[in-house]
Coordinates of C-alpha atoms and ligand atoms in Angstrom, one line a residue:
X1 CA -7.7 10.3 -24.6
X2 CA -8.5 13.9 -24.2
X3 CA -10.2 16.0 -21.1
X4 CA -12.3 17.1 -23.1
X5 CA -16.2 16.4 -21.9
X6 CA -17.0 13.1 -23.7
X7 CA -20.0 12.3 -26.0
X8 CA -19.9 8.5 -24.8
X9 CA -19.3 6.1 -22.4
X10 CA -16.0 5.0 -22.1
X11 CA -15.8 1.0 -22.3
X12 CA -13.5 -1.3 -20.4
X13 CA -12.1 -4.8 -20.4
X14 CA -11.0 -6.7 -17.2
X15 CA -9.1 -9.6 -18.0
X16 CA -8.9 -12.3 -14.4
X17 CA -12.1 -10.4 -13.7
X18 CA -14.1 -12.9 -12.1
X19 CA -12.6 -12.3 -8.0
X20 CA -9.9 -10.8 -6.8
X21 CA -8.1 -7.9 -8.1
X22 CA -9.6 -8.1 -11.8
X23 CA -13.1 -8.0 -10.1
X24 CA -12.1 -5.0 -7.7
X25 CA -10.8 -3.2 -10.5
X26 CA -14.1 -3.9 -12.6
X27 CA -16.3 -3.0 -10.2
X28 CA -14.2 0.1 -9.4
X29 CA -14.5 1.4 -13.3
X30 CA -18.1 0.7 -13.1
X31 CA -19.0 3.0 -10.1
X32 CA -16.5 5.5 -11.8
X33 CA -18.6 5.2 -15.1
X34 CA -17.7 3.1 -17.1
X35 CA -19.7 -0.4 -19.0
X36 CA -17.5 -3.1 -18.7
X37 CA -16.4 -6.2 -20.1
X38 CA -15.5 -8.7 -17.6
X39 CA -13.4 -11.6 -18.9
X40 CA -11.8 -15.0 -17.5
X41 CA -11.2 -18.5 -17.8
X42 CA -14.4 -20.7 -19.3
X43 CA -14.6 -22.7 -16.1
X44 CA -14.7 -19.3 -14.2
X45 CA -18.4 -18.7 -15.8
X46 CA -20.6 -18.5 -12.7
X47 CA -18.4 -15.9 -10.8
X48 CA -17.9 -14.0 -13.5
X49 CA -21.4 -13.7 -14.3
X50 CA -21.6 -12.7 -10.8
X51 CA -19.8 -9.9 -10.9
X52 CA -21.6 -8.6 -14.2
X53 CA -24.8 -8.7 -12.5
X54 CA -23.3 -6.2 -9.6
X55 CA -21.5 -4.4 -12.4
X56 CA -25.6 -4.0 -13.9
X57 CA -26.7 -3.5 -10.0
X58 CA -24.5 0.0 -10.2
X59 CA -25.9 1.0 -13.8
X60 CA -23.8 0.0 -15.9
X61 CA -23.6 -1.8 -19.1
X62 CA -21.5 -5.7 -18.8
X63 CA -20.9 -8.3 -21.1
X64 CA -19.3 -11.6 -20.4
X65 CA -16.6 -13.2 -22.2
X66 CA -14.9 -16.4 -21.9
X67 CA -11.3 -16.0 -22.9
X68 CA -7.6 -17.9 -22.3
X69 CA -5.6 -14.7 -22.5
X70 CA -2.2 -16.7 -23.8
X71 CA -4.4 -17.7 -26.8
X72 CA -4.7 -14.5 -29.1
X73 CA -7.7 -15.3 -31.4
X74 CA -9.2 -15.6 -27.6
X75 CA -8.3 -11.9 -27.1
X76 CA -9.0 -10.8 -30.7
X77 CA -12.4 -12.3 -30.5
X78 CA -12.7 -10.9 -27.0
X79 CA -12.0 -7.1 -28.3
X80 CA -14.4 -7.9 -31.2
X81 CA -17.3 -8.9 -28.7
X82 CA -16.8 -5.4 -26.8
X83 CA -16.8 -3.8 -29.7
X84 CA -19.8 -5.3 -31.2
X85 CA -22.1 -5.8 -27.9
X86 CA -20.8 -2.1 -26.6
X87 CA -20.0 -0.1 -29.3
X88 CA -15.9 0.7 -28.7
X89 CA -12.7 0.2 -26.5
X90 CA -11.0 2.8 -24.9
X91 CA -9.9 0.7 -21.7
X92 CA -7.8 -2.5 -21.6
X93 CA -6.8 -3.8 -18.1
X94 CA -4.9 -6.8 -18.7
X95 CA -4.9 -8.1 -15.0
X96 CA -4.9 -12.2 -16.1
X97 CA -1.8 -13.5 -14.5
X98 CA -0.5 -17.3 -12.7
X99 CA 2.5 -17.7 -10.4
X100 CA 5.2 -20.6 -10.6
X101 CA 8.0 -21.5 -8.1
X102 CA 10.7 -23.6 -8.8
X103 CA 14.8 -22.8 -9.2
X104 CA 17.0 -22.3 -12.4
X105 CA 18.6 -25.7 -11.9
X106 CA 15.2 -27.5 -11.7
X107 CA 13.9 -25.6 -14.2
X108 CA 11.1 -27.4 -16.2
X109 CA 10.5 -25.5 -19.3
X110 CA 7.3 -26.6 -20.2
X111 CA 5.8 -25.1 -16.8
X112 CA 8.3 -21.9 -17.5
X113 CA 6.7 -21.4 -20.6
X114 CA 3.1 -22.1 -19.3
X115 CA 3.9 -19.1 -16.8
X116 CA 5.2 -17.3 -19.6
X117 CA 2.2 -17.4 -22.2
X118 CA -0.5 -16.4 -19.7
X119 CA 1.6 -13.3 -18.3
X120 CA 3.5 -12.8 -21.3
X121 CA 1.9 -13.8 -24.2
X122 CA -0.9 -13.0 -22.2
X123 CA -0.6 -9.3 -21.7
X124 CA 0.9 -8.6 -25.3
X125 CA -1.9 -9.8 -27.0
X126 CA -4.4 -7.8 -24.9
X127 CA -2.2 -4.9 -25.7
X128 CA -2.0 -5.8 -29.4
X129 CA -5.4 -6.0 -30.0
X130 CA -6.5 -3.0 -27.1
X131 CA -4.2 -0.7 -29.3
X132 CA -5.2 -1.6 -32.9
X133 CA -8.7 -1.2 -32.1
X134 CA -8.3 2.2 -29.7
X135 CA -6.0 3.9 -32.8
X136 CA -8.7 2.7 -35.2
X137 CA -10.9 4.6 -33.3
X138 CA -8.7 7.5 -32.9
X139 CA -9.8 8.8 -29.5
X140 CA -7.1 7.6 -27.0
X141 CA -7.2 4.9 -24.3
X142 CA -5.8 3.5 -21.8
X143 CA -4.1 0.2 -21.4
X144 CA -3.0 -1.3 -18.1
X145 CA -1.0 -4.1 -16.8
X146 CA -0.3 -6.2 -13.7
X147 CA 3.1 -6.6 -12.3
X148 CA 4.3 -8.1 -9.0
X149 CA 5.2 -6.6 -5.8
X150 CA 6.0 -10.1 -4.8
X151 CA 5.1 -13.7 -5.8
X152 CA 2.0 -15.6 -5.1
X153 CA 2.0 -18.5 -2.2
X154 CA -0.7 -20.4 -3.4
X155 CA -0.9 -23.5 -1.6
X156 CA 0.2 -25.2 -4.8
X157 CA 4.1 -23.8 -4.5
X158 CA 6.3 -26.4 -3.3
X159 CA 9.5 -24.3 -3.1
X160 CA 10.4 -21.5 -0.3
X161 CA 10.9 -18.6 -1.6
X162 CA 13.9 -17.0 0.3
X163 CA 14.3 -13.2 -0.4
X164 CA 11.7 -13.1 -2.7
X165 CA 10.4 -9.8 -1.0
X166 CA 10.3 -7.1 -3.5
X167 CA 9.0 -6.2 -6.9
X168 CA 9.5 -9.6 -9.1
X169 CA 9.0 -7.3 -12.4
X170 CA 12.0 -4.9 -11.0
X171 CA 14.7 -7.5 -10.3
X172 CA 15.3 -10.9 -9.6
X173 CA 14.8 -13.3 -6.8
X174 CA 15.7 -16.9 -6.0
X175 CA 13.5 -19.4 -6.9
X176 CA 11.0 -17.5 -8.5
X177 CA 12.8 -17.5 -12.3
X178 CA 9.7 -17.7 -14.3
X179 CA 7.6 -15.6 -12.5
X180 CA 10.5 -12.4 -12.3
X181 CA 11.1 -13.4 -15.7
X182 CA 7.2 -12.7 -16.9
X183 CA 6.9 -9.9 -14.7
X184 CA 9.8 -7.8 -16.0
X185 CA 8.9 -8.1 -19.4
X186 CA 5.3 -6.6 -18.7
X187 CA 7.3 -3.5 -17.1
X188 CA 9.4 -3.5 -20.5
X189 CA 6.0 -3.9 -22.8
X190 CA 4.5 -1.6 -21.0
X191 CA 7.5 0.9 -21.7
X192 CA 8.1 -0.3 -25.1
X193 CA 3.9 0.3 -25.9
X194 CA 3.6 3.3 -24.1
X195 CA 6.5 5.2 -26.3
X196 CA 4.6 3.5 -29.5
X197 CA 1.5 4.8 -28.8
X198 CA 2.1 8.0 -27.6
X199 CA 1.4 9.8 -30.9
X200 CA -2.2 8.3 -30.1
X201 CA -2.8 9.7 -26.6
X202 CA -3.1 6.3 -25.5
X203 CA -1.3 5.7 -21.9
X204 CA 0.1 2.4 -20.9
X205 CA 1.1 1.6 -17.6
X206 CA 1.2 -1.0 -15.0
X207 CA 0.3 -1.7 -11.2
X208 CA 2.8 -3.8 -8.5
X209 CA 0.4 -4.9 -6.1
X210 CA 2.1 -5.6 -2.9
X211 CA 0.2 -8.6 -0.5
X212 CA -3.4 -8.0 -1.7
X213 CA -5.7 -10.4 -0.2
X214 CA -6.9 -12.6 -2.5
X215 CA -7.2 -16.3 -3.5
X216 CA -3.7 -16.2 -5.4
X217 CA -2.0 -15.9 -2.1
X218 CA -4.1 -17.3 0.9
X219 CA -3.2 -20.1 3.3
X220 CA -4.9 -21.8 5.7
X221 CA -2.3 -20.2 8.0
X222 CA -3.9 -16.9 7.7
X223 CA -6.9 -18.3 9.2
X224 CA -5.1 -17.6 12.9
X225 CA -2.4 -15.0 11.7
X226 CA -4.9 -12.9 9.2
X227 CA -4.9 -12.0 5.8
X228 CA -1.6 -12.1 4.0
X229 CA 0.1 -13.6 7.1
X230 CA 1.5 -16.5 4.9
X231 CA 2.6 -15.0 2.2
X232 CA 4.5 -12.2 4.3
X233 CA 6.4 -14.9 6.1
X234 CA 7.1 -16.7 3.5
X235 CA 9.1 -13.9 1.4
X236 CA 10.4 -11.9 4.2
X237 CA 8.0 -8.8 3.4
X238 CA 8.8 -6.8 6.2
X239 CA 6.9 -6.8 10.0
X240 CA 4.3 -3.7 9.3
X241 CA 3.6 -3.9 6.0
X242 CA 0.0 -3.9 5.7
X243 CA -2.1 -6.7 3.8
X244 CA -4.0 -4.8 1.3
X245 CA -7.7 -5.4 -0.5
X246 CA -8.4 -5.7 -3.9
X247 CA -9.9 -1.9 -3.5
X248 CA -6.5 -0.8 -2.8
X249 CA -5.5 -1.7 -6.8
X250 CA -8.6 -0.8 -7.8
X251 CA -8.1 2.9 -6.4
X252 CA -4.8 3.3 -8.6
X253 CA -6.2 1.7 -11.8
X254 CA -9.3 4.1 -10.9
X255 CA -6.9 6.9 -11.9
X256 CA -4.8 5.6 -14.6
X257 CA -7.8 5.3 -16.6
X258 CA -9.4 8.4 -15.5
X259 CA -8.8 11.7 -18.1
X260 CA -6.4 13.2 -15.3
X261 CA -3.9 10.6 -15.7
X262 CA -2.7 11.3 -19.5
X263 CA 0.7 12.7 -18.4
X264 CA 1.3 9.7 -16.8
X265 CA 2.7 6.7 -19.6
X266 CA 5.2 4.1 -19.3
X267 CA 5.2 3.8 -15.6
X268 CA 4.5 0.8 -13.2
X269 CA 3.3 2.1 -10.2
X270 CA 3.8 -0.4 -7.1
X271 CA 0.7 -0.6 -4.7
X272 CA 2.5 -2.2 -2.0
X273 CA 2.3 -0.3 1.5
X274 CA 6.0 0.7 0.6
X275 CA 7.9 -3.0 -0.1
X276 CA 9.4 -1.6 -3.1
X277 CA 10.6 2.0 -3.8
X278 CA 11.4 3.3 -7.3
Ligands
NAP1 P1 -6.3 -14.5 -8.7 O1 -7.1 -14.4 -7.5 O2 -5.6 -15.8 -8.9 O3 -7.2 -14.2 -10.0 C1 -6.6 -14.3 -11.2 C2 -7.7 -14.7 -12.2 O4 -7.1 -14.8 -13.5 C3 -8.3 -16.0 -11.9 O5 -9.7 -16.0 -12.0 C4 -7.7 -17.0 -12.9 O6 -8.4 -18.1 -13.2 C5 -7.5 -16.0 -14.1 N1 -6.6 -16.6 -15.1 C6 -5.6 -17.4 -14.9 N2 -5.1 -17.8 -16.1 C7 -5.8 -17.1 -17.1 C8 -5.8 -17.1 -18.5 N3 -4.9 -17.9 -19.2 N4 -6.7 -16.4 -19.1 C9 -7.6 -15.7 -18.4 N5 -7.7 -15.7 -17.1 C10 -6.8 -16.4 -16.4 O7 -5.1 -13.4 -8.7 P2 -5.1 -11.9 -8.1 O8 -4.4 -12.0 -6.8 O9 -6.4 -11.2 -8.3 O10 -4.0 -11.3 -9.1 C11 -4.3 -10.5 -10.3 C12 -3.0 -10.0 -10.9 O11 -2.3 -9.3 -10.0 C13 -2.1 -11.2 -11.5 O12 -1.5 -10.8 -12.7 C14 -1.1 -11.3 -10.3 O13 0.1 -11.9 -10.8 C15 -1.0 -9.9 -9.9 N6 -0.5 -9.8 -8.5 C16 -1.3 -10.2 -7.4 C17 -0.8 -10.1 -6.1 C18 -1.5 -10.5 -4.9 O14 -1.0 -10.3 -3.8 N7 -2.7 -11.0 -5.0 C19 0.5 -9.5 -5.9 C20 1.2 -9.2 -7.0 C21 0.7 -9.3 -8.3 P3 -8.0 -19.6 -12.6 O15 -8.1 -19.5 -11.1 O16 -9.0 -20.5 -13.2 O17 -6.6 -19.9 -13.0

């Protein structure tokens, strides 16, 4: 992607984009500019057409789209319907992503690989298909995925999580296997993509939220304690970091895709209140 003054408008796709950080970080591109695809589960349809109306409310362009990120003819028909309803790609934010709990020694593989082929699978095809179409086009782009400052502490989880208080994507924790697992290899993808496109002057790089308040990791708990009180206990995060909003992401991902960012490629850049340090 060049600085140079643009002929057109750039278009993005948010993948988990109908609440939390995936809608932050659509609405963000839209104020910055951009139209936007908004994309999520099929059951998520009346959210997510939600947020395309605000996305319309700020002038910009939206489009729906109903896609399981771990299934790639999903995402392939997903980058087609951007393409075809506004006109290109430059922008791929692959924010889709599910937690799991649960120790080596009670490992159950078929959740494992559940875990594995949203954020996994997940992210690699969105990256696959992002970066065919953006060096078809041959004017850049950006490409974006999530990582983990911590884990999620949806209600769901029936493990603790001792220690589990840092980047999962930048080492391991007890009892959060699957979840480390997935997130590290988005940080590696990310590196591995970043150095393949290069020649293209399309960036790849990644966000660690930290505790971000959203329904992946609220408790009824946090109902007395506040936002991210739960989840903060629960992996040891510790007393004074900050429970931050969706916005906080949003502000970060604002920059990696804006023109002032193309020296920046490979990275993951934790959004955290300063959990992790790299
Ligand atoms: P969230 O509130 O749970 O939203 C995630 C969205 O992704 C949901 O709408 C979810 O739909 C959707 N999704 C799940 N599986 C999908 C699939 N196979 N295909 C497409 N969409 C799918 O999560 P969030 O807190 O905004 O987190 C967004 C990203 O940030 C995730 O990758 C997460 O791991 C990462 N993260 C979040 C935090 C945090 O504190 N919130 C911290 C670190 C990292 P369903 O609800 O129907 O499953």
């Amino acid at each position: 992607m060049s600085t140079a003054t643009q002929e057109y408008t750039r278009v993005a796709i948010v993948t988990g984009a109908s609440r939390g950080i995936g809608k932050g970080i659509a609405l963000r591109l839209a104020a910055d500019g951009l139209d936007v695809v908004v994309a999520d589960l099929a059951d998520q349809k009346d959210p997510l057409d939600a947020v395309a109306e605000e996305i319309r409310g700020l002038g910009r362009k939206a489009l729906t789209v109903s896609c399981d990120v771990s299934k790639e003819d999903e995402v392939q028909a997903m980058v087609v319907a951007a393409v075809s309803e506004l006109g290109r790609l430059d922008v791929m934010v692959a924010n889709a992503g599910v937690s799991l709990a649960g120790s080596v020694m009670d490992a159950e593989i078929e959740a494992w690989e559940k875990c594995w082929a949203v954020n996994i699978k997940g992210v690699l095809f969105c990256y696959k298909h992002a970066a065919r179409q953006m060096v078809k086009q041959g004017t850049g782009g950006r490409i974006i995925g999530a990582i983990s400052s911590h884990v999620s502490a949806r209600p769901t989880f029936n493990h603790p999580l001792p220690g589990a208080s840092s980047v999962c994507g930048q080492r391991g924790y007890a009892n959060v296997g699957a979840y480390c697992i997935s997130k590290a290899a988005v940080r590696s993808l990310t590196q591995t993509t970043a150095l393949e496109l290069r020649e293209h002057n399309i960036t790849v790089n990644a966000y660690g939220p930290g505790a971000i308040d959203t329904a992946m990791v609220a408790n009824p708990l946090d109902e007395v304690h506040g936002a991210g009180y739960f989840v903060k206990q629960l992996l040891k995060i510790p007393e004074g970091v900050r429970t931050g909003q969706p916005s906080d992401v949003a502000n970060v991902v604002s920059f990696l895709v804006s023109p002032q960012s193309h020296f920046v490629t490979g990275q993951t850049l934790c959004v955290d209140d300063g959990i992790h340090f790299t």
